[in-house]
């Protein structure tokens, strides 16, 4: 299958790891937004980014388009797209104790949770001191639902700091579902010219 997977910045690194770990065999384009992280962008900036991405998607005949950026999921309305935000919304509906943490735009859309305006940026900058500081500021809850794919990269740190709480990330669920789609003979990945960024942060 020809699949487009869309995210912003280093969120795609965790997705690439998932693709390898689940041994998926598809022809996959990893599509980056030009502006990242997107969580604190203005609505006009988000709309411009969404239009640019949709223009790129429409240039190719994809069998499947997956929007893994929660913020982009709030404004990209094409019903044929698979969106990580839909997974998170269903989980929140079924699990009342789950407390979403994410970027400002995502939390504003959910109308529930903690908007961390710095963590995604600090992950982009690989600033461990600030990452720990950011997570320590989260309110105390029984369960955190991670609503930003950047957070997957520091999930172990979150679990260590918030060791009394359950930490849930549904990224893997999306890729589990991909196993039910027809597989190709081999995996082919197009990084969209961002190979150096990807290689810098890959740690298998």
mmCIF file of N, CA and C in Angstrom, residues 111-202:
data_model
loop_
_atom_site.group_PDB
_atom_site.id
_atom_site.type_symbol
_atom_site.label_atom_id
_atom_site.label_comp_id
_atom_site.label_asym_id
_atom_site.label_seq_id
_atom_site.Cartn_x
_atom_site.Cartn_y
_atom_site.Cartn_z
ATOM 1 N N UNK A 111 -10.805 20.815 25.214
ATOM 2 C CA UNK A 111 -11.477 21.493 26.331
ATOM 3 C C UNK A 111 -11.285 20.739 27.649
ATOM 4 N N UNK A 112 -10.160 20.082 27.761
ATOM 5 C CA UNK A 112 -9.840 19.320 28.964
ATOM 6 C C UNK A 112 -8.359 19.019 28.942
ATOM 7 N N UNK A 113 -7.715 19.069 30.124
ATOM 8 C CA UNK A 113 -6.326 18.647 30.188
ATOM 9 C C UNK A 113 -5.354 19.766 30.505
ATOM 10 N N UNK A 114 -4.077 19.456 30.348
ATOM 11 C CA UNK A 114 -3.005 20.406 30.641
ATOM 12 C C UNK A 114 -2.270 20.767 29.356
ATOM 13 N N UNK A 115 -2.237 22.053 29.067
ATOM 14 C CA UNK A 115 -1.549 22.546 27.872
ATOM 15 C C UNK A 115 -0.101 22.870 28.222
ATOM 16 N N UNK A 116 0.810 22.059 27.740
ATOM 17 C CA UNK A 116 2.232 22.298 27.957
ATOM 18 C C UNK A 116 2.775 23.050 26.744
ATOM 19 N N UNK A 117 3.099 24.301 26.943
ATOM 20 C CA UNK A 117 3.519 25.158 25.836
ATOM 21 C C UNK A 117 5.009 25.023 25.510
ATOM 22 N N UNK A 118 5.738 24.230 26.294
ATOM 23 C CA UNK A 118 7.193 24.191 26.135
ATOM 24 C C UNK A 118 7.770 22.813 25.815
ATOM 25 N N UNK A 119 7.100 21.735 26.234
ATOM 26 C CA UNK A 119 7.721 20.417 26.164
ATOM 27 C C UNK A 119 8.086 20.002 24.741
ATOM 28 N N UNK A 120 7.181 20.180 23.785
ATOM 29 C CA UNK A 120 7.488 19.783 22.404
ATOM 30 C C UNK A 120 8.710 20.544 21.876
ATOM 31 N N UNK A 121 8.774 21.829 22.174
ATOM 32 C CA UNK A 121 9.920 22.650 21.745
ATOM 33 C C UNK A 121 11.206 22.160 22.407
ATOM 34 N N UNK A 122 11.138 21.847 23.693
ATOM 35 C CA UNK A 122 12.334 21.391 24.402
ATOM 36 C C UNK A 122 12.783 20.015 23.912
ATOM 37 N N UNK A 123 11.839 19.183 23.479
ATOM 38 C CA UNK A 123 12.200 17.901 22.878
ATOM 39 C C UNK A 123 12.901 18.136 21.541
ATOM 40 N N UNK A 124 12.383 19.078 20.749
ATOM 41 C CA UNK A 124 13.029 19.431 19.478
ATOM 42 C C UNK A 124 14.472 19.869 19.711
ATOM 43 N N UNK A 125 14.698 20.599 20.798
ATOM 44 C CA UNK A 125 16.026 21.139 21.091
ATOM 45 C C UNK A 125 16.883 20.174 21.903
ATOM 46 N N UNK A 126 16.316 19.009 22.239
ATOM 47 C CA UNK A 126 17.029 17.979 23.001
ATOM 48 C C UNK A 126 17.568 18.545 24.319
ATOM 49 N N UNK A 127 16.739 19.364 24.981
ATOM 50 C CA UNK A 127 17.138 20.027 26.222
ATOM 51 C C UNK A 127 16.602 19.229 27.413
ATOM 52 N N UNK A 128 17.397 18.285 27.901
ATOM 53 C CA UNK A 128 16.941 17.366 28.943
ATOM 54 C C UNK A 128 16.554 18.092 30.228
ATOM 55 N N UNK A 129 17.327 19.084 30.618
ATOM 56 C CA UNK A 129 17.031 19.826 31.845
ATOM 57 C C UNK A 129 15.649 20.459 31.769
ATOM 58 N N UNK A 130 15.334 21.082 30.655
ATOM 59 C CA UNK A 130 14.028 21.719 30.495
ATOM 60 C C UNK A 130 12.915 20.688 30.356
ATOM 61 N N UNK A 131 13.210 19.557 29.704
ATOM 62 C CA UNK A 131 12.213 18.493 29.559
ATOM 63 C C UNK A 131 11.767 18.006 30.933
ATOM 64 N N UNK A 132 12.717 17.757 31.817
ATOM 65 C CA UNK A 132 12.400 17.300 33.177
ATOM 66 C C UNK A 132 11.615 18.367 33.926
ATOM 67 N N UNK A 133 12.031 19.616 33.783
ATOM 68 C CA UNK A 133 11.325 20.726 34.434
ATOM 69 C C UNK A 133 9.883 20.813 33.945
ATOM 70 N N UNK A 134 9.688 20.692 32.639
ATOM 71 C CA UNK A 134 8.338 20.768 32.057
ATOM 72 C C UNK A 134 7.430 19.685 32.632
ATOM 73 N N UNK A 135 7.920 18.461 32.659
ATOM 74 C CA UNK A 135 7.099 17.334 33.119
ATOM 75 C C UNK A 135 6.766 17.469 34.600
ATOM 76 N N UNK A 136 7.706 17.963 35.376
ATOM 77 C CA UNK A 136 7.469 18.152 36.813
ATOM 78 C C UNK A 136 6.366 19.165 37.092
ATOM 79 N N UNK A 137 6.069 20.018 36.132
ATOM 80 C CA UNK A 137 5.022 21.032 36.324
ATOM 81 C C UNK A 137 3.617 20.492 36.066
ATOM 82 N N UNK A 138 3.512 19.294 35.498
ATOM 83 C CA UNK A 138 2.182 18.754 35.223
ATOM 84 C C UNK A 138 1.414 18.556 36.524
ATOM 85 N N UNK A 139 0.113 18.813 36.524
ATOM 86 C CA UNK A 139 -0.695 18.547 37.719
ATOM 87 C C UNK A 139 -0.715 17.049 38.031
ATOM 88 N N UNK A 140 -0.873 16.705 39.288
ATOM 89 C CA UNK A 140 -0.887 15.303 39.709
ATOM 90 C C UNK A 140 -2.205 14.653 39.293
ATOM 91 N N UNK A 141 -2.111 13.562 38.550
ATOM 92 C CA UNK A 141 -3.296 12.843 38.072
ATOM 93 C C UNK A 141 -3.043 11.336 38.141
ATOM 94 N N UNK A 142 -4.133 10.560 38.052
ATOM 95 C CA UNK A 142 -4.024 9.098 38.083
ATOM 96 C C UNK A 142 -3.494 8.540 36.762
ATOM 97 N N UNK A 143 -3.870 9.193 35.672
ATOM 98 C CA UNK A 143 -3.455 8.712 34.357
ATOM 99 C C UNK A 143 -3.258 9.889 33.412
ATOM 100 N N UNK A 144 -2.163 9.864 32.684
ATOM 101 C CA UNK A 144 -1.890 10.878 31.666
ATOM 102 C C UNK A 144 -2.039 10.251 30.283
ATOM 103 N N UNK A 145 -2.821 10.904 29.434
ATOM 104 C CA UNK A 145 -2.927 10.501 28.033
ATOM 105 C C UNK A 145 -2.064 11.450 27.209
ATOM 106 N N UNK A 146 -1.020 10.937 26.588
ATOM 107 C CA UNK A 146 -0.088 11.772 25.831
ATOM 108 C C UNK A 146 -0.690 12.116 24.477
ATOM 109 N N UNK A 147 -0.978 13.395 24.276
ATOM 110 C CA UNK A 147 -1.645 13.847 23.049
ATOM 111 C C UNK A 147 -0.710 14.656 22.166
ATOM 112 N N UNK A 148 0.517 14.199 22.066
ATOM 113 C CA UNK A 148 1.508 14.798 21.169
ATOM 114 C C UNK A 148 2.542 13.726 20.867
ATOM 115 N N UNK A 149 2.811 13.461 19.602
ATOM 116 C CA UNK A 149 3.752 12.391 19.261
ATOM 117 C C UNK A 149 5.183 12.713 19.686
ATOM 118 N N UNK A 150 5.495 13.988 19.888
ATOM 119 C CA UNK A 150 6.807 14.330 20.440
ATOM 120 C C UNK A 150 7.004 13.654 21.801
ATOM 121 N N UNK A 151 5.933 13.587 22.592
ATOM 122 C CA UNK A 151 6.044 13.073 23.955
ATOM 123 C C UNK A 151 6.439 11.600 23.978
ATOM 124 N N UNK A 152 6.125 10.886 22.900
ATOM 125 C CA UNK A 152 6.514 9.474 22.818
ATOM 126 C C UNK A 152 8.022 9.316 22.953
ATOM 127 N N UNK A 153 8.779 10.301 22.490
ATOM 128 C CA UNK A 153 10.240 10.248 22.546
ATOM 129 C C UNK A 153 10.770 10.321 23.973
ATOM 130 N N UNK A 154 9.975 10.865 24.891
ATOM 131 C CA UNK A 154 10.410 10.981 26.290
ATOM 132 C C UNK A 154 9.448 10.243 27.216
ATOM 133 N N UNK A 155 8.752 9.254 26.677
ATOM 134 C CA UNK A 155 7.764 8.517 27.478
ATOM 135 C C UNK A 155 8.403 7.864 28.704
ATOM 136 N N UNK A 156 9.608 7.336 28.556
ATOM 137 C CA UNK A 156 10.284 6.708 29.696
ATOM 138 C C UNK A 156 10.592 7.721 30.792
ATOM 139 N N UNK A 157 10.977 8.923 30.393
ATOM 140 C CA UNK A 157 11.253 9.975 31.382
ATOM 141 C C UNK A 157 9.962 10.363 32.093
ATOM 142 N N UNK A 158 8.881 10.490 31.339
ATOM 143 C CA UNK A 158 7.585 10.817 31.940
ATOM 144 C C UNK A 158 7.193 9.749 32.953
ATOM 145 N N UNK A 159 7.366 8.483 32.598
ATOM 146 C CA UNK A 159 6.996 7.377 33.487
ATOM 147 C C UNK A 159 7.838 7.374 34.757
ATOM 148 N N UNK A 160 9.105 7.751 34.652
ATOM 149 C CA UNK A 160 9.964 7.801 35.838
ATOM 150 C C UNK A 160 9.570 8.948 36.761
ATOM 151 N N UNK A 161 9.260 10.102 36.175
ATOM 152 C CA UNK A 161 8.894 11.266 36.984
ATOM 153 C C UNK A 161 7.501 11.096 37.578
ATOM 154 N N UNK A 162 6.580 10.575 36.776
ATOM 155 C CA UNK A 162 5.196 10.376 37.220
ATOM 156 C C UNK A 162 4.962 8.895 37.535
ATOM 157 N N UNK A 163 5.819 8.325 38.373
ATOM 158 C CA UNK A 163 5.813 6.879 38.600
ATOM 159 C C UNK A 163 4.573 6.370 39.326
ATOM 160 N N UNK A 164 3.822 7.255 39.980
ATOM 161 C CA UNK A 164 2.594 6.830 40.657
ATOM 162 C C UNK A 164 1.403 6.813 39.704
ATOM 163 N N UNK A 165 1.585 7.301 38.507
ATOM 164 C CA UNK A 165 0.476 7.425 37.551
ATOM 165 C C UNK A 165 0.665 6.470 36.371
ATOM 166 N N UNK A 166 -0.430 6.204 35.694
ATOM 167 C CA UNK A 166 -0.394 5.449 34.443
ATOM 168 C C UNK A 166 -0.127 6.428 33.306
ATOM 169 N N UNK A 167 0.767 6.070 32.414
ATOM 170 C CA UNK A 167 1.079 6.917 31.259
ATOM 171 C C UNK A 167 0.646 6.174 29.997
ATOM 172 N N UNK A 168 -0.274 6.780 29.251
ATOM 173 C CA UNK A 168 -0.855 6.122 28.077
ATOM 174 C C UNK A 168 -0.525 6.895 26.811
ATOM 175 N N UNK A 169 -0.051 6.176 25.813
ATOM 176 C CA UNK A 169 0.195 6.756 24.493
ATOM 177 C C UNK A 169 -0.395 5.806 23.457
ATOM 178 N N UNK A 170 -1.229 6.326 22.561
ATOM 179 C CA UNK A 170 -1.949 5.479 21.613
ATOM 180 C C UNK A 170 -1.285 5.393 20.240
ATOM 181 N N UNK A 171 -0.066 5.906 20.139
ATOM 182 C CA UNK A 171 0.644 5.839 18.860
ATOM 183 C C UNK A 171 0.735 4.405 18.350
ATOM 184 N N UNK A 172 1.092 3.493 19.252
ATOM 185 C CA UNK A 172 1.260 2.096 18.842
ATOM 186 C C UNK A 172 -0.044 1.481 18.359
ATOM 187 N N UNK A 173 -1.167 1.938 18.906
ATOM 188 C CA UNK A 173 -2.467 1.400 18.496
ATOM 189 C C UNK A 173 -2.728 1.664 17.019
ATOM 190 N N UNK A 174 -2.350 2.850 16.548
ATOM 191 C CA UNK A 174 -2.524 3.187 15.131
ATOM 192 C C UNK A 174 -1.736 2.213 14.259
ATOM 193 N N UNK A 175 -0.507 1.918 14.675
ATOM 194 C CA UNK A 175 0.340 1.038 13.872
ATOM 195 C C UNK A 175 -0.077 -0.425 13.995
ATOM 196 N N UNK A 176 -0.644 -0.796 15.129
ATOM 197 C CA UNK A 176 -1.224 -2.138 15.254
ATOM 198 C C UNK A 176 -2.336 -2.325 14.227
ATOM 199 N N UNK A 177 -3.153 -1.304 14.076
ATOM 200 C CA UNK A 177 -4.259 -1.385 13.119
ATOM 201 C C UNK A 177 -3.756 -1.495 11.681
ATOM 202 N N UNK A 178 -2.583 -0.919 11.409
ATOM 203 C CA UNK A 178 -2.019 -1.006 10.058
ATOM 204 C C UNK A 178 -1.652 -2.441 9.675
ATOM 205 N N UNK A 179 -1.462 -3.289 10.664
ATOM 206 C CA UNK A 179 -1.124 -4.683 10.384
ATOM 207 C C UNK A 179 -2.259 -5.420 9.681
ATOM 208 N N UNK A 180 -3.469 -4.881 9.798
ATOM 209 C CA UNK A 180 -4.627 -5.530 9.183
ATOM 210 C C UNK A 180 -4.795 -5.159 7.710
ATOM 211 N N UNK A 181 -4.002 -4.183 7.249
ATOM 212 C CA UNK A 181 -4.059 -3.801 5.839
ATOM 213 C C UNK A 181 -3.108 -4.688 5.034
ATOM 214 N N UNK A 182 -3.402 -4.903 3.746
ATOM 215 C CA UNK A 182 -2.525 -5.739 2.911
ATOM 216 C C UNK A 182 -1.094 -5.208 2.903
ATOM 217 N N UNK A 183 -0.131 -6.101 3.125
ATOM 218 C CA UNK A 183 1.278 -5.730 3.172
ATOM 219 C C UNK A 183 1.931 -5.904 1.795
ATOM 220 N N UNK A 184 2.987 -5.133 1.565
ATOM 221 C CA UNK A 184 3.789 -5.285 0.349
ATOM 222 C C UNK A 184 4.904 -6.299 0.605
ATOM 223 N N UNK A 185 5.757 -6.494 -0.373
ATOM 224 C CA UNK A 185 6.868 -7.433 -0.217
ATOM 225 C C UNK A 185 7.966 -6.878 0.681
ATOM 226 N N UNK A 186 8.106 -5.545 0.693
ATOM 227 C CA UNK A 186 9.154 -4.936 1.497
ATOM 228 C C UNK A 186 8.749 -3.531 1.919
ATOM 229 N N UNK A 187 9.467 -3.018 2.911
ATOM 230 C CA UNK A 187 9.233 -1.662 3.399
ATOM 231 C C UNK A 187 10.035 -0.665 2.572
ATOM 232 N N UNK A 188 9.375 0.407 2.157
ATOM 233 C CA UNK A 188 10.043 1.505 1.463
ATOM 234 C C UNK A 188 9.617 2.801 2.133
ATOM 235 N N UNK A 189 10.602 3.594 2.559
ATOM 236 C CA UNK A 189 10.304 4.838 3.271
ATOM 237 C C UNK A 189 10.965 6.013 2.569
ATOM 238 N N UNK A 190 10.185 7.060 2.332
ATOM 239 C CA UNK A 190 10.699 8.315 1.795
ATOM 240 C C UNK A 190 10.639 9.351 2.907
ATOM 241 N N UNK A 191 11.804 9.910 3.278
ATOM 242 C CA UNK A 191 11.884 10.862 4.377
ATOM 243 C C UNK A 191 11.583 12.296 3.963
ATOM 244 N N UNK A 192 11.355 12.531 2.719
ATOM 245 C CA UNK A 192 11.077 13.892 2.279
ATOM 246 C C UNK A 192 12.267 14.821 2.409
ATOM 247 N N UNK A 193 13.484 14.286 2.239
ATOM 248 C CA UNK A 193 14.672 15.134 2.285
ATOM 249 C C UNK A 193 15.150 15.484 3.667
ATOM 250 N N UNK A 194 14.618 14.807 4.695
ATOM 251 C CA UNK A 194 14.989 15.132 6.067
ATOM 252 C C UNK A 194 15.822 14.027 6.714
ATOM 253 N N UNK A 195 16.553 13.243 5.911
ATOM 254 C CA UNK A 195 17.279 12.100 6.434
ATOM 255 C C UNK A 195 18.232 12.475 7.564
ATOM 256 N N UNK A 196 18.913 13.612 7.452
ATOM 257 C CA UNK A 196 19.893 13.990 8.463
ATOM 258 C C UNK A 196 19.237 14.256 9.811
ATOM 259 N N UNK A 197 18.054 14.869 9.788
ATOM 260 C CA UNK A 197 17.327 15.112 11.032
ATOM 261 C C UNK A 197 16.934 13.786 11.665
ATOM 262 N N UNK A 198 16.409 12.883 10.849
ATOM 263 C CA UNK A 198 15.986 11.585 11.353
ATOM 264 C C UNK A 198 17.170 10.825 11.956
ATOM 265 N N UNK A 199 18.269 10.739 11.225
ATOM 266 C CA UNK A 199 19.418 9.957 11.674
ATOM 267 C C UNK A 199 20.008 10.506 12.971
ATOM 268 N N UNK A 200 19.910 11.798 13.165
ATOM 269 C CA UNK A 200 20.475 12.411 14.365
ATOM 270 C C UNK A 200 19.811 11.895 15.630
ATOM 271 N N UNK A 201 18.518 11.596 15.533
ATOM 272 C CA UNK A 201 17.762 11.244 16.727
ATOM 273 C C UNK A 201 17.368 9.770 16.813
ATOM 274 N N UNK A 202 17.654 8.981 15.779
ATOM 275 C CA UNK A 202 17.296 7.562 15.825
ATOM 276 C C UNK A 202 18.225 6.816 16.783
#
